[in-house]
């Protein structure tokens, strides 16, 4: 599918929920035949498609979305550490997994929520309203968890981030599993890769993007790309690859299958 058409089908906007993004995908009449690779980004998504709500857990590697699963949907992408508070489920239980919300919550409650979003004139806004109301009830994520994610996003070392948050190594690892789905070193690697890809999208050469993102050199970035994304920089940024060249990263959970 041409890049311009792909960008028209996918839309996103900042959410009123801090750190979150509301996004929608309008499936084309004739979907592409090739699967789409969605890279890990440290986030978790709550995804609505007619009659169903799916939770996309935190990924440690690229997730393949098959063409038949790319139905029209509306979703909210939650910043690292937010979804476990909103859902009441530790992130590590959903790592590398897509789960129906009905498998995590009482079916009657999920049915009422799904029906409400199904009937809404703007399902994305209705899903966002649910997330806002839910966080108002549960309270926000632990400030130390937020500080850890922000420190790692800015490229701070795990040791420096732990010290700034006032956490010992074991405390940090335990909290990270529950909040992010994996340890702080894995989250740091994922966020560093995303920083590098964002810089490359702006036109920065691979070697300069690698250095600016915190990699030791371009070879280091190339290894991380293979390990976390399952592909090479050249293949990912090949002309005509809408996912690579899009101005906005594609959603981390744009599949409607568990």
PDB file of C-alpha atoms in Angstrom:
ATOM      1  CA  UNK A   1       0.000   0.000   0.000  1.00  0.00           C
ATOM      2  CA  UNK A   2       1.393   3.471  -0.857  1.00  0.00           C
ATOM      3  CA  UNK A   3       2.772   5.424   2.091  1.00  0.00           C
ATOM      4  CA  UNK A   4       0.374   8.343   1.587  1.00  0.00           C
ATOM      5  CA  UNK A   5      -2.683   6.070   1.703  1.00  0.00           C
ATOM      6  CA  UNK A   6      -1.354   4.264   4.783  1.00  0.00           C
ATOM      7  CA  UNK A   7      -0.942   7.569   6.600  1.00  0.00           C
ATOM      8  CA  UNK A   8      -4.501   8.587   5.721  1.00  0.00           C
ATOM      9  CA  UNK A   9      -5.860   5.367   7.216  1.00  0.00           C
ATOM     10  CA  UNK A  10      -3.974   5.770  10.500  1.00  0.00           C
ATOM     11  CA  UNK A  11      -4.575   8.839  12.664  1.00  0.00           C
ATOM     12  CA  UNK A  12      -3.491   9.772  16.165  1.00  0.00           C
ATOM     13  CA  UNK A  13      -3.759  12.655  18.599  1.00  0.00           C
ATOM     14  CA  UNK A  14      -2.505  13.374  22.117  1.00  0.00           C
ATOM     15  CA  UNK A  15      -4.885  12.188  24.816  1.00  0.00           C
ATOM     16  CA  UNK A  16      -6.099  14.192  27.781  1.00  0.00           C
ATOM     17  CA  UNK A  17      -4.679  11.328  29.847  1.00  0.00           C
ATOM     18  CA  UNK A  18      -1.035  12.268  30.522  1.00  0.00           C
ATOM     19  CA  UNK A  19       1.416  10.492  28.240  1.00  0.00           C
ATOM     20  CA  UNK A  20      -1.298   8.653  26.274  1.00  0.00           C
ATOM     21  CA  UNK A  21      -2.154   8.796  22.578  1.00  0.00           C
ATOM     22  CA  UNK A  22      -5.572   8.176  21.018  1.00  0.00           C
ATOM     23  CA  UNK A  23      -5.371   6.513  17.619  1.00  0.00           C
ATOM     24  CA  UNK A  24      -7.667   5.074  14.959  1.00  0.00           C
ATOM     25  CA  UNK A  25      -7.195   2.765  12.007  1.00  0.00           C
ATOM     26  CA  UNK A  26      -9.673   2.708   9.104  1.00  0.00           C
ATOM     27  CA  UNK A  27      -9.236  -0.600   7.300  1.00  0.00           C
ATOM     28  CA  UNK A  28      -9.112  -0.290   3.493  1.00  0.00           C
ATOM     29  CA  UNK A  29     -11.558  -2.171   1.287  1.00  0.00           C
ATOM     30  CA  UNK A  30      -8.652  -4.189  -0.080  1.00  0.00           C
ATOM     31  CA  UNK A  31      -6.134  -4.734   2.726  1.00  0.00           C
ATOM     32  CA  UNK A  32      -2.463  -5.376   1.930  1.00  0.00           C
ATOM     33  CA  UNK A  33      -1.445  -9.002   1.623  1.00  0.00           C
ATOM     34  CA  UNK A  34       1.773  -8.780   3.626  1.00  0.00           C
ATOM     35  CA  UNK A  35       1.818  -8.805   7.442  1.00  0.00           C
ATOM     36  CA  UNK A  36       2.823  -5.642   9.241  1.00  0.00           C
ATOM     37  CA  UNK A  37       5.645  -5.573  11.763  1.00  0.00           C
ATOM     38  CA  UNK A  38       4.910  -3.465  14.856  1.00  0.00           C
ATOM     39  CA  UNK A  39       7.988  -2.647  16.916  1.00  0.00           C
ATOM     40  CA  UNK A  40       8.124  -2.646  20.733  1.00  0.00           C
ATOM     41  CA  UNK A  41       7.761   0.826  22.245  1.00  0.00           C
ATOM     42  CA  UNK A  42       7.306   0.250  25.984  1.00  0.00           C
ATOM     43  CA  UNK A  43       3.600   1.047  25.799  1.00  0.00           C
ATOM     44  CA  UNK A  44       0.404  -0.947  26.199  1.00  0.00           C
ATOM     45  CA  UNK A  45      -2.755  -0.360  24.147  1.00  0.00           C
ATOM     46  CA  UNK A  46      -6.446  -0.733  24.831  1.00  0.00           C
ATOM     47  CA  UNK A  47      -8.053  -1.463  21.463  1.00  0.00           C
ATOM     48  CA  UNK A  48     -11.734  -1.430  20.494  1.00  0.00           C
ATOM     49  CA  UNK A  49     -13.096  -3.036  17.374  1.00  0.00           C
ATOM     50  CA  UNK A  50     -16.809  -3.616  16.870  1.00  0.00           C
ATOM     51  CA  UNK A  51     -18.017  -5.809  19.731  1.00  0.00           C
ATOM     52  CA  UNK A  52     -14.624  -6.446  21.284  1.00  0.00           C
ATOM     53  CA  UNK A  53     -11.929  -4.811  23.417  1.00  0.00           C
ATOM     54  CA  UNK A  54      -8.383  -6.159  23.354  1.00  0.00           C
ATOM     55  CA  UNK A  55      -5.387  -5.345  25.524  1.00  0.00           C
ATOM     56  CA  UNK A  56      -2.032  -5.298  23.740  1.00  0.00           C
ATOM     57  CA  UNK A  57       0.641  -6.120  26.272  1.00  0.00           C
ATOM     58  CA  UNK A  58       4.214  -4.803  26.292  1.00  0.00           C
ATOM     59  CA  UNK A  59       6.328  -6.366  23.570  1.00  0.00           C
ATOM     60  CA  UNK A  60       9.932  -7.496  23.766  1.00  0.00           C
ATOM     61  CA  UNK A  61      10.166  -8.090  20.017  1.00  0.00           C
ATOM     62  CA  UNK A  62       8.350  -7.093  16.841  1.00  0.00           C
ATOM     63  CA  UNK A  63       4.731  -8.225  16.717  1.00  0.00           C
ATOM     64  CA  UNK A  64       3.429  -9.431  13.361  1.00  0.00           C
ATOM     65  CA  UNK A  65      -0.056  -8.226  12.443  1.00  0.00           C
ATOM     66  CA  UNK A  66      -1.590 -10.448   9.781  1.00  0.00           C
ATOM     67  CA  UNK A  67      -3.647  -8.685   7.072  1.00  0.00           C
ATOM     68  CA  UNK A  68      -6.886 -10.445   8.056  1.00  0.00           C
ATOM     69  CA  UNK A  69      -6.576  -9.040  11.581  1.00  0.00           C
ATOM     70  CA  UNK A  70      -6.290  -5.390  10.594  1.00  0.00           C
ATOM     71  CA  UNK A  71      -9.926  -4.431  11.066  1.00  0.00           C
ATOM     72  CA  UNK A  72     -11.016  -0.838  11.640  1.00  0.00           C
ATOM     73  CA  UNK A  73     -10.442   0.053  15.278  1.00  0.00           C
ATOM     74  CA  UNK A  74     -10.056   2.814  17.842  1.00  0.00           C
ATOM     75  CA  UNK A  75      -7.547   2.678  20.658  1.00  0.00           C
ATOM     76  CA  UNK A  76      -5.634   4.449  23.357  1.00  0.00           C
ATOM     77  CA  UNK A  77      -1.898   3.869  23.684  1.00  0.00           C
ATOM     78  CA  UNK A  78      -0.929   4.145  27.338  1.00  0.00           C
ATOM     79  CA  UNK A  79       2.451   5.383  28.490  1.00  0.00           C
ATOM     80  CA  UNK A  80       4.774   2.890  30.187  1.00  0.00           C
ATOM     81  CA  UNK A  81       3.458   2.059  33.658  1.00  0.00           C
ATOM     82  CA  UNK A  82      -0.093   3.366  33.140  1.00  0.00           C
ATOM     83  CA  UNK A  83      -2.002   0.310  31.878  1.00  0.00           C
ATOM     84  CA  UNK A  84      -1.353  -1.924  34.922  1.00  0.00           C
ATOM     85  CA  UNK A  85      -2.876   0.754  37.170  1.00  0.00           C
ATOM     86  CA  UNK A  86      -5.856   1.234  34.865  1.00  0.00           C
ATOM     87  CA  UNK A  87      -6.464  -2.496  34.373  1.00  0.00           C
ATOM     88  CA  UNK A  88      -5.407  -3.824  37.774  1.00  0.00           C
ATOM     89  CA  UNK A  89      -3.191  -6.430  36.062  1.00  0.00           C
ATOM     90  CA  UNK A  90       0.635  -6.573  36.359  1.00  0.00           C
ATOM     91  CA  UNK A  91       2.254  -5.808  33.023  1.00  0.00           C
ATOM     92  CA  UNK A  92       4.441  -8.924  33.031  1.00  0.00           C
ATOM     93  CA  UNK A  93       1.305 -11.092  32.877  1.00  0.00           C
ATOM     94  CA  UNK A  94       0.557  -9.562  29.448  1.00  0.00           C
ATOM     95  CA  UNK A  95       4.096  -9.453  28.067  1.00  0.00           C
ATOM     96  CA  UNK A  96       4.221 -10.339  24.345  1.00  0.00           C
ATOM     97  CA  UNK A  97       0.511 -11.113  24.444  1.00  0.00           C
ATOM     98  CA  UNK A  98      -2.844  -9.818  23.156  1.00  0.00           C
ATOM     99  CA  UNK A  99      -5.744 -10.581  25.476  1.00  0.00           C
ATOM    100  CA  UNK A 100      -9.472  -9.942  25.420  1.00  0.00           C
ATOM    101  CA  UNK A 101     -10.444  -7.583  28.203  1.00  0.00           C
ATOM    102  CA  UNK A 102     -13.184 -10.112  29.030  1.00  0.00           C
ATOM    103  CA  UNK A 103     -10.425 -12.549  30.035  1.00  0.00           C
ATOM    104  CA  UNK A 104      -9.116 -10.036  32.580  1.00  0.00           C
ATOM    105  CA  UNK A 105     -12.282  -8.428  33.935  1.00  0.00           C
ATOM    106  CA  UNK A 106     -15.786  -9.697  34.793  1.00  0.00           C
ATOM    107  CA  UNK A 107     -17.616 -10.413  31.544  1.00  0.00           C
ATOM    108  CA  UNK A 108     -20.688  -8.360  32.492  1.00  0.00           C
ATOM    109  CA  UNK A 109     -18.594  -5.225  33.093  1.00  0.00           C
ATOM    110  CA  UNK A 110     -16.747  -5.683  29.796  1.00  0.00           C
ATOM    111  CA  UNK A 111     -20.014  -6.270  27.951  1.00  0.00           C
ATOM    112  CA  UNK A 112     -21.445  -2.989  29.279  1.00  0.00           C
ATOM    113  CA  UNK A 113     -18.300  -1.091  28.350  1.00  0.00           C
ATOM    114  CA  UNK A 114     -18.145  -2.637  24.878  1.00  0.00           C
ATOM    115  CA  UNK A 115     -21.809  -1.861  24.217  1.00  0.00           C
ATOM    116  CA  UNK A 116     -21.283   1.759  25.284  1.00  0.00           C
ATOM    117  CA  UNK A 117     -18.345   2.206  22.917  1.00  0.00           C
ATOM    118  CA  UNK A 118     -20.143   0.359  20.111  1.00  0.00           C
ATOM    119  CA  UNK A 119     -23.008   2.877  20.331  1.00  0.00           C
ATOM    120  CA  UNK A 120     -20.811   5.964  20.671  1.00  0.00           C
ATOM    121  CA  UNK A 121     -20.639   8.323  17.673  1.00  0.00           C
ATOM    122  CA  UNK A 122     -16.885   8.604  18.306  1.00  0.00           C
ATOM    123  CA  UNK A 123     -15.572   5.283  19.703  1.00  0.00           C
ATOM    124  CA  UNK A 124     -12.062   6.697  20.191  1.00  0.00           C
ATOM    125  CA  UNK A 125     -13.382   9.530  22.361  1.00  0.00           C
ATOM    126  CA  UNK A 126     -15.562   7.083  24.305  1.00  0.00           C
ATOM    127  CA  UNK A 127     -12.571   4.838  24.974  1.00  0.00           C
ATOM    128  CA  UNK A 128     -10.541   7.830  26.105  1.00  0.00           C
ATOM    129  CA  UNK A 129     -13.391   8.899  28.411  1.00  0.00           C
ATOM    130  CA  UNK A 130     -13.385   5.431  29.961  1.00  0.00           C
ATOM    131  CA  UNK A 131      -9.620   5.596  30.555  1.00  0.00           C
ATOM    132  CA  UNK A 132      -9.892   9.026  32.151  1.00  0.00           C
ATOM    133  CA  UNK A 133     -12.720   7.922  34.437  1.00  0.00           C
ATOM    134  CA  UNK A 134     -10.894   4.738  35.371  1.00  0.00           C
ATOM    135  CA  UNK A 135      -7.671   6.546  36.297  1.00  0.00           C
ATOM    136  CA  UNK A 136      -9.714   9.019  38.331  1.00  0.00           C
ATOM    137  CA  UNK A 137     -10.962   6.037  40.359  1.00  0.00           C
ATOM    138  CA  UNK A 138      -7.675   4.119  40.648  1.00  0.00           C
ATOM    139  CA  UNK A 139      -5.354   7.078  40.981  1.00  0.00           C
ATOM    140  CA  UNK A 140      -2.330   7.787  38.759  1.00  0.00           C
ATOM    141  CA  UNK A 141       0.735   5.550  38.399  1.00  0.00           C
ATOM    142  CA  UNK A 142       3.327   5.579  41.169  1.00  0.00           C
ATOM    143  CA  UNK A 143       5.415   8.771  40.716  1.00  0.00           C
ATOM    144  CA  UNK A 144       8.596   6.726  41.083  1.00  0.00           C
ATOM    145  CA  UNK A 145       7.498   4.479  38.232  1.00  0.00           C
ATOM    146  CA  UNK A 146       6.810   7.543  36.100  1.00  0.00           C
ATOM    147  CA  UNK A 147      10.241   8.940  37.016  1.00  0.00           C
ATOM    148  CA  UNK A 148      11.943   5.681  36.027  1.00  0.00           C
ATOM    149  CA  UNK A 149      10.258   5.615  32.613  1.00  0.00           C
ATOM    150  CA  UNK A 150      11.075   9.280  32.012  1.00  0.00           C
ATOM    151  CA  UNK A 151      14.689   8.868  33.061  1.00  0.00           C
ATOM    152  CA  UNK A 152      15.192   5.911  30.745  1.00  0.00           C
ATOM    153  CA  UNK A 153      13.371   7.714  27.928  1.00  0.00           C
ATOM    154  CA  UNK A 154      15.848  10.577  28.256  1.00  0.00           C
ATOM    155  CA  UNK A 155      18.746   8.145  27.990  1.00  0.00           C
ATOM    156  CA  UNK A 156      19.799   7.999  31.632  1.00  0.00           C
ATOM    157  CA  UNK A 157      21.541   4.806  32.737  1.00  0.00           C
ATOM    158  CA  UNK A 158      19.603   2.257  34.747  1.00  0.00           C
ATOM    159  CA  UNK A 159      21.859   2.854  37.766  1.00  0.00           C
ATOM    160  CA  UNK A 160      21.414   6.635  37.623  1.00  0.00           C
ATOM    161  CA  UNK A 161      17.672   6.273  37.132  1.00  0.00           C
ATOM    162  CA  UNK A 162      17.376   3.944  40.118  1.00  0.00           C
ATOM    163  CA  UNK A 163      19.360   6.341  42.300  1.00  0.00           C
ATOM    164  CA  UNK A 164      17.238   9.316  41.237  1.00  0.00           C
ATOM    165  CA  UNK A 165      14.061   7.373  42.024  1.00  0.00           C
ATOM    166  CA  UNK A 166      15.403   6.261  45.392  1.00  0.00           C
ATOM    167  CA  UNK A 167      15.168   2.560  44.514  1.00  0.00           C
ATOM    168  CA  UNK A 168      17.599  -0.287  45.026  1.00  0.00           C
ATOM    169  CA  UNK A 169      18.383  -2.640  42.143  1.00  0.00           C
ATOM    170  CA  UNK A 170      16.001  -5.368  43.349  1.00  0.00           C
ATOM    171  CA  UNK A 171      13.220  -2.887  44.073  1.00  0.00           C
ATOM    172  CA  UNK A 172      13.614  -1.331  40.648  1.00  0.00           C
ATOM    173  CA  UNK A 173      13.513  -4.700  38.897  1.00  0.00           C
ATOM    174  CA  UNK A 174      10.427  -5.839  40.828  1.00  0.00           C
ATOM    175  CA  UNK A 175       8.574  -2.594  40.202  1.00  0.00           C
ATOM    176  CA  UNK A 176       9.585  -2.600  36.537  1.00  0.00           C
ATOM    177  CA  UNK A 177       8.177  -6.087  35.942  1.00  0.00           C
ATOM    178  CA  UNK A 178       4.815  -5.038  37.364  1.00  0.00           C
ATOM    179  CA  UNK A 179       4.715  -1.617  35.696  1.00  0.00           C
ATOM    180  CA  UNK A 180       6.433  -2.174  32.342  1.00  0.00           C
ATOM    181  CA  UNK A 181       6.338  -5.936  31.815  1.00  0.00           C
ATOM    182  CA  UNK A 182      10.104  -6.417  31.873  1.00  0.00           C
ATOM    183  CA  UNK A 183      13.208  -5.233  33.684  1.00  0.00           C
ATOM    184  CA  UNK A 184      14.596  -1.700  33.387  1.00  0.00           C
ATOM    185  CA  UNK A 185      17.437  -2.757  31.071  1.00  0.00           C
ATOM    186  CA  UNK A 186      14.964  -4.115  28.523  1.00  0.00           C
ATOM    187  CA  UNK A 187      12.844  -0.971  28.743  1.00  0.00           C
ATOM    188  CA  UNK A 188      15.973   1.154  28.292  1.00  0.00           C
ATOM    189  CA  UNK A 189      16.937  -0.801  25.155  1.00  0.00           C
ATOM    190  CA  UNK A 190      13.457  -0.435  23.662  1.00  0.00           C
ATOM    191  CA  UNK A 191      13.256   3.294  24.337  1.00  0.00           C
ATOM    192  CA  UNK A 192      16.786   3.813  22.982  1.00  0.00           C
ATOM    193  CA  UNK A 193      15.864   2.035  19.754  1.00  0.00           C
ATOM    194  CA  UNK A 194      12.750   4.177  19.411  1.00  0.00           C
ATOM    195  CA  UNK A 195      14.853   7.334  19.928  1.00  0.00           C
ATOM    196  CA  UNK A 196      17.237   6.255  17.198  1.00  0.00           C
ATOM    197  CA  UNK A 197      14.420   5.480  14.748  1.00  0.00           C
ATOM    198  CA  UNK A 198      12.798   8.854  15.409  1.00  0.00           C
ATOM    199  CA  UNK A 199      16.095  10.581  14.630  1.00  0.00           C
ATOM    200  CA  UNK A 200      16.567   8.582  11.431  1.00  0.00           C
ATOM    201  CA  UNK A 201      13.069   9.582  10.310  1.00  0.00           C
ATOM    202  CA  UNK A 202      14.167  13.207  10.522  1.00  0.00           C
ATOM    203  CA  UNK A 203      16.944  12.477   8.044  1.00  0.00           C
ATOM    204  CA  UNK A 204      19.866  11.941  10.422  1.00  0.00           C
ATOM    205  CA  UNK A 205      22.400   9.344   9.139  1.00  0.00           C
ATOM    206  CA  UNK A 206      22.431   5.995  10.909  1.00  0.00           C
ATOM    207  CA  UNK A 207      25.769   6.537  12.656  1.00  0.00           C
ATOM    208  CA  UNK A 208      24.795   9.980  13.968  1.00  0.00           C
ATOM    209  CA  UNK A 209      21.382   8.738  15.108  1.00  0.00           C
ATOM    210  CA  UNK A 210      23.022   5.803  16.901  1.00  0.00           C
ATOM    211  CA  UNK A 211      25.377   8.104  18.804  1.00  0.00           C
ATOM    212  CA  UNK A 212      22.674  10.632  19.661  1.00  0.00           C
ATOM    213  CA  UNK A 213      20.354   7.884  20.930  1.00  0.00           C
ATOM    214  CA  UNK A 214      23.020   6.430  23.213  1.00  0.00           C
ATOM    215  CA  UNK A 215      24.354   3.477  21.216  1.00  0.00           C
ATOM    216  CA  UNK A 216      28.116   2.928  21.183  1.00  0.00           C
ATOM    217  CA  UNK A 217      28.200   2.981  17.376  1.00  0.00           C
ATOM    218  CA  UNK A 218      26.163   2.135  14.279  1.00  0.00           C
ATOM    219  CA  UNK A 219      26.945  -1.575  14.640  1.00  0.00           C
ATOM    220  CA  UNK A 220      25.434  -1.504  18.130  1.00  0.00           C
ATOM    221  CA  UNK A 221      22.239   0.059  16.739  1.00  0.00           C
ATOM    222  CA  UNK A 222      22.163  -2.534  13.960  1.00  0.00           C
ATOM    223  CA  UNK A 223      22.356  -5.373  16.505  1.00  0.00           C
ATOM    224  CA  UNK A 224      19.568  -3.851  18.588  1.00  0.00           C
ATOM    225  CA  UNK A 225      17.443  -3.490  15.459  1.00  0.00           C
ATOM    226  CA  UNK A 226      17.898  -7.173  14.649  1.00  0.00           C
ATOM    227  CA  UNK A 227      17.267  -8.304  18.242  1.00  0.00           C
ATOM    228  CA  UNK A 228      14.220  -6.143  18.988  1.00  0.00           C
ATOM    229  CA  UNK A 229      12.715  -5.529  15.551  1.00  0.00           C
ATOM    230  CA  UNK A 230      13.729  -8.701  13.728  1.00  0.00           C
ATOM    231  CA  UNK A 231      14.958  -6.777  10.695  1.00  0.00           C
ATOM    232  CA  UNK A 232      17.733  -4.497   9.493  1.00  0.00           C
ATOM    233  CA  UNK A 233      17.808  -0.716   9.333  1.00  0.00           C
ATOM    234  CA  UNK A 234      18.067  -0.886   5.552  1.00  0.00           C
ATOM    235  CA  UNK A 235      15.020  -3.118   5.220  1.00  0.00           C
ATOM    236  CA  UNK A 236      12.976  -1.109   7.711  1.00  0.00           C
ATOM    237  CA  UNK A 237      13.688   2.204   6.005  1.00  0.00           C
ATOM    238  CA  UNK A 238      13.424   0.852   2.462  1.00  0.00           C
ATOM    239  CA  UNK A 239      11.491   3.135   0.080  1.00  0.00           C
ATOM    240  CA  UNK A 240       7.792   2.363   0.118  1.00  0.00           C
ATOM    241  CA  UNK A 241       7.769   0.966   3.671  1.00  0.00           C
ATOM    242  CA  UNK A 242       4.986   3.088   5.161  1.00  0.00           C
ATOM    243  CA  UNK A 243       5.577   1.836   8.683  1.00  0.00           C
ATOM    244  CA  UNK A 244       9.175   3.019   8.647  1.00  0.00           C
ATOM    245  CA  UNK A 245       8.689   6.300   6.855  1.00  0.00           C
ATOM    246  CA  UNK A 246       5.530   7.435   8.597  1.00  0.00           C
ATOM    247  CA  UNK A 247       5.875  10.642  10.581  1.00  0.00           C
ATOM    248  CA  UNK A 248       4.198   8.921  13.525  1.00  0.00           C
ATOM    249  CA  UNK A 249       5.113   5.458  14.800  1.00  0.00           C
ATOM    250  CA  UNK A 250       2.480   2.865  14.148  1.00  0.00           C
ATOM    251  CA  UNK A 251       0.472   1.558  17.118  1.00  0.00           C
ATOM    252  CA  UNK A 252       1.980  -1.069  19.330  1.00  0.00           C
ATOM    253  CA  UNK A 253      -1.097  -3.213  19.373  1.00  0.00           C
ATOM    254  CA  UNK A 254      -2.961  -2.780  16.114  1.00  0.00           C
ATOM    255  CA  UNK A 255      -4.199  -6.349  15.995  1.00  0.00           C
ATOM    256  CA  UNK A 256      -7.639  -7.527  16.964  1.00  0.00           C
ATOM    257  CA  UNK A 257      -6.514 -11.047  17.818  1.00  0.00           C
ATOM    258  CA  UNK A 258      -5.451 -12.237  21.241  1.00  0.00           C
TER     259      UNK A 258
END
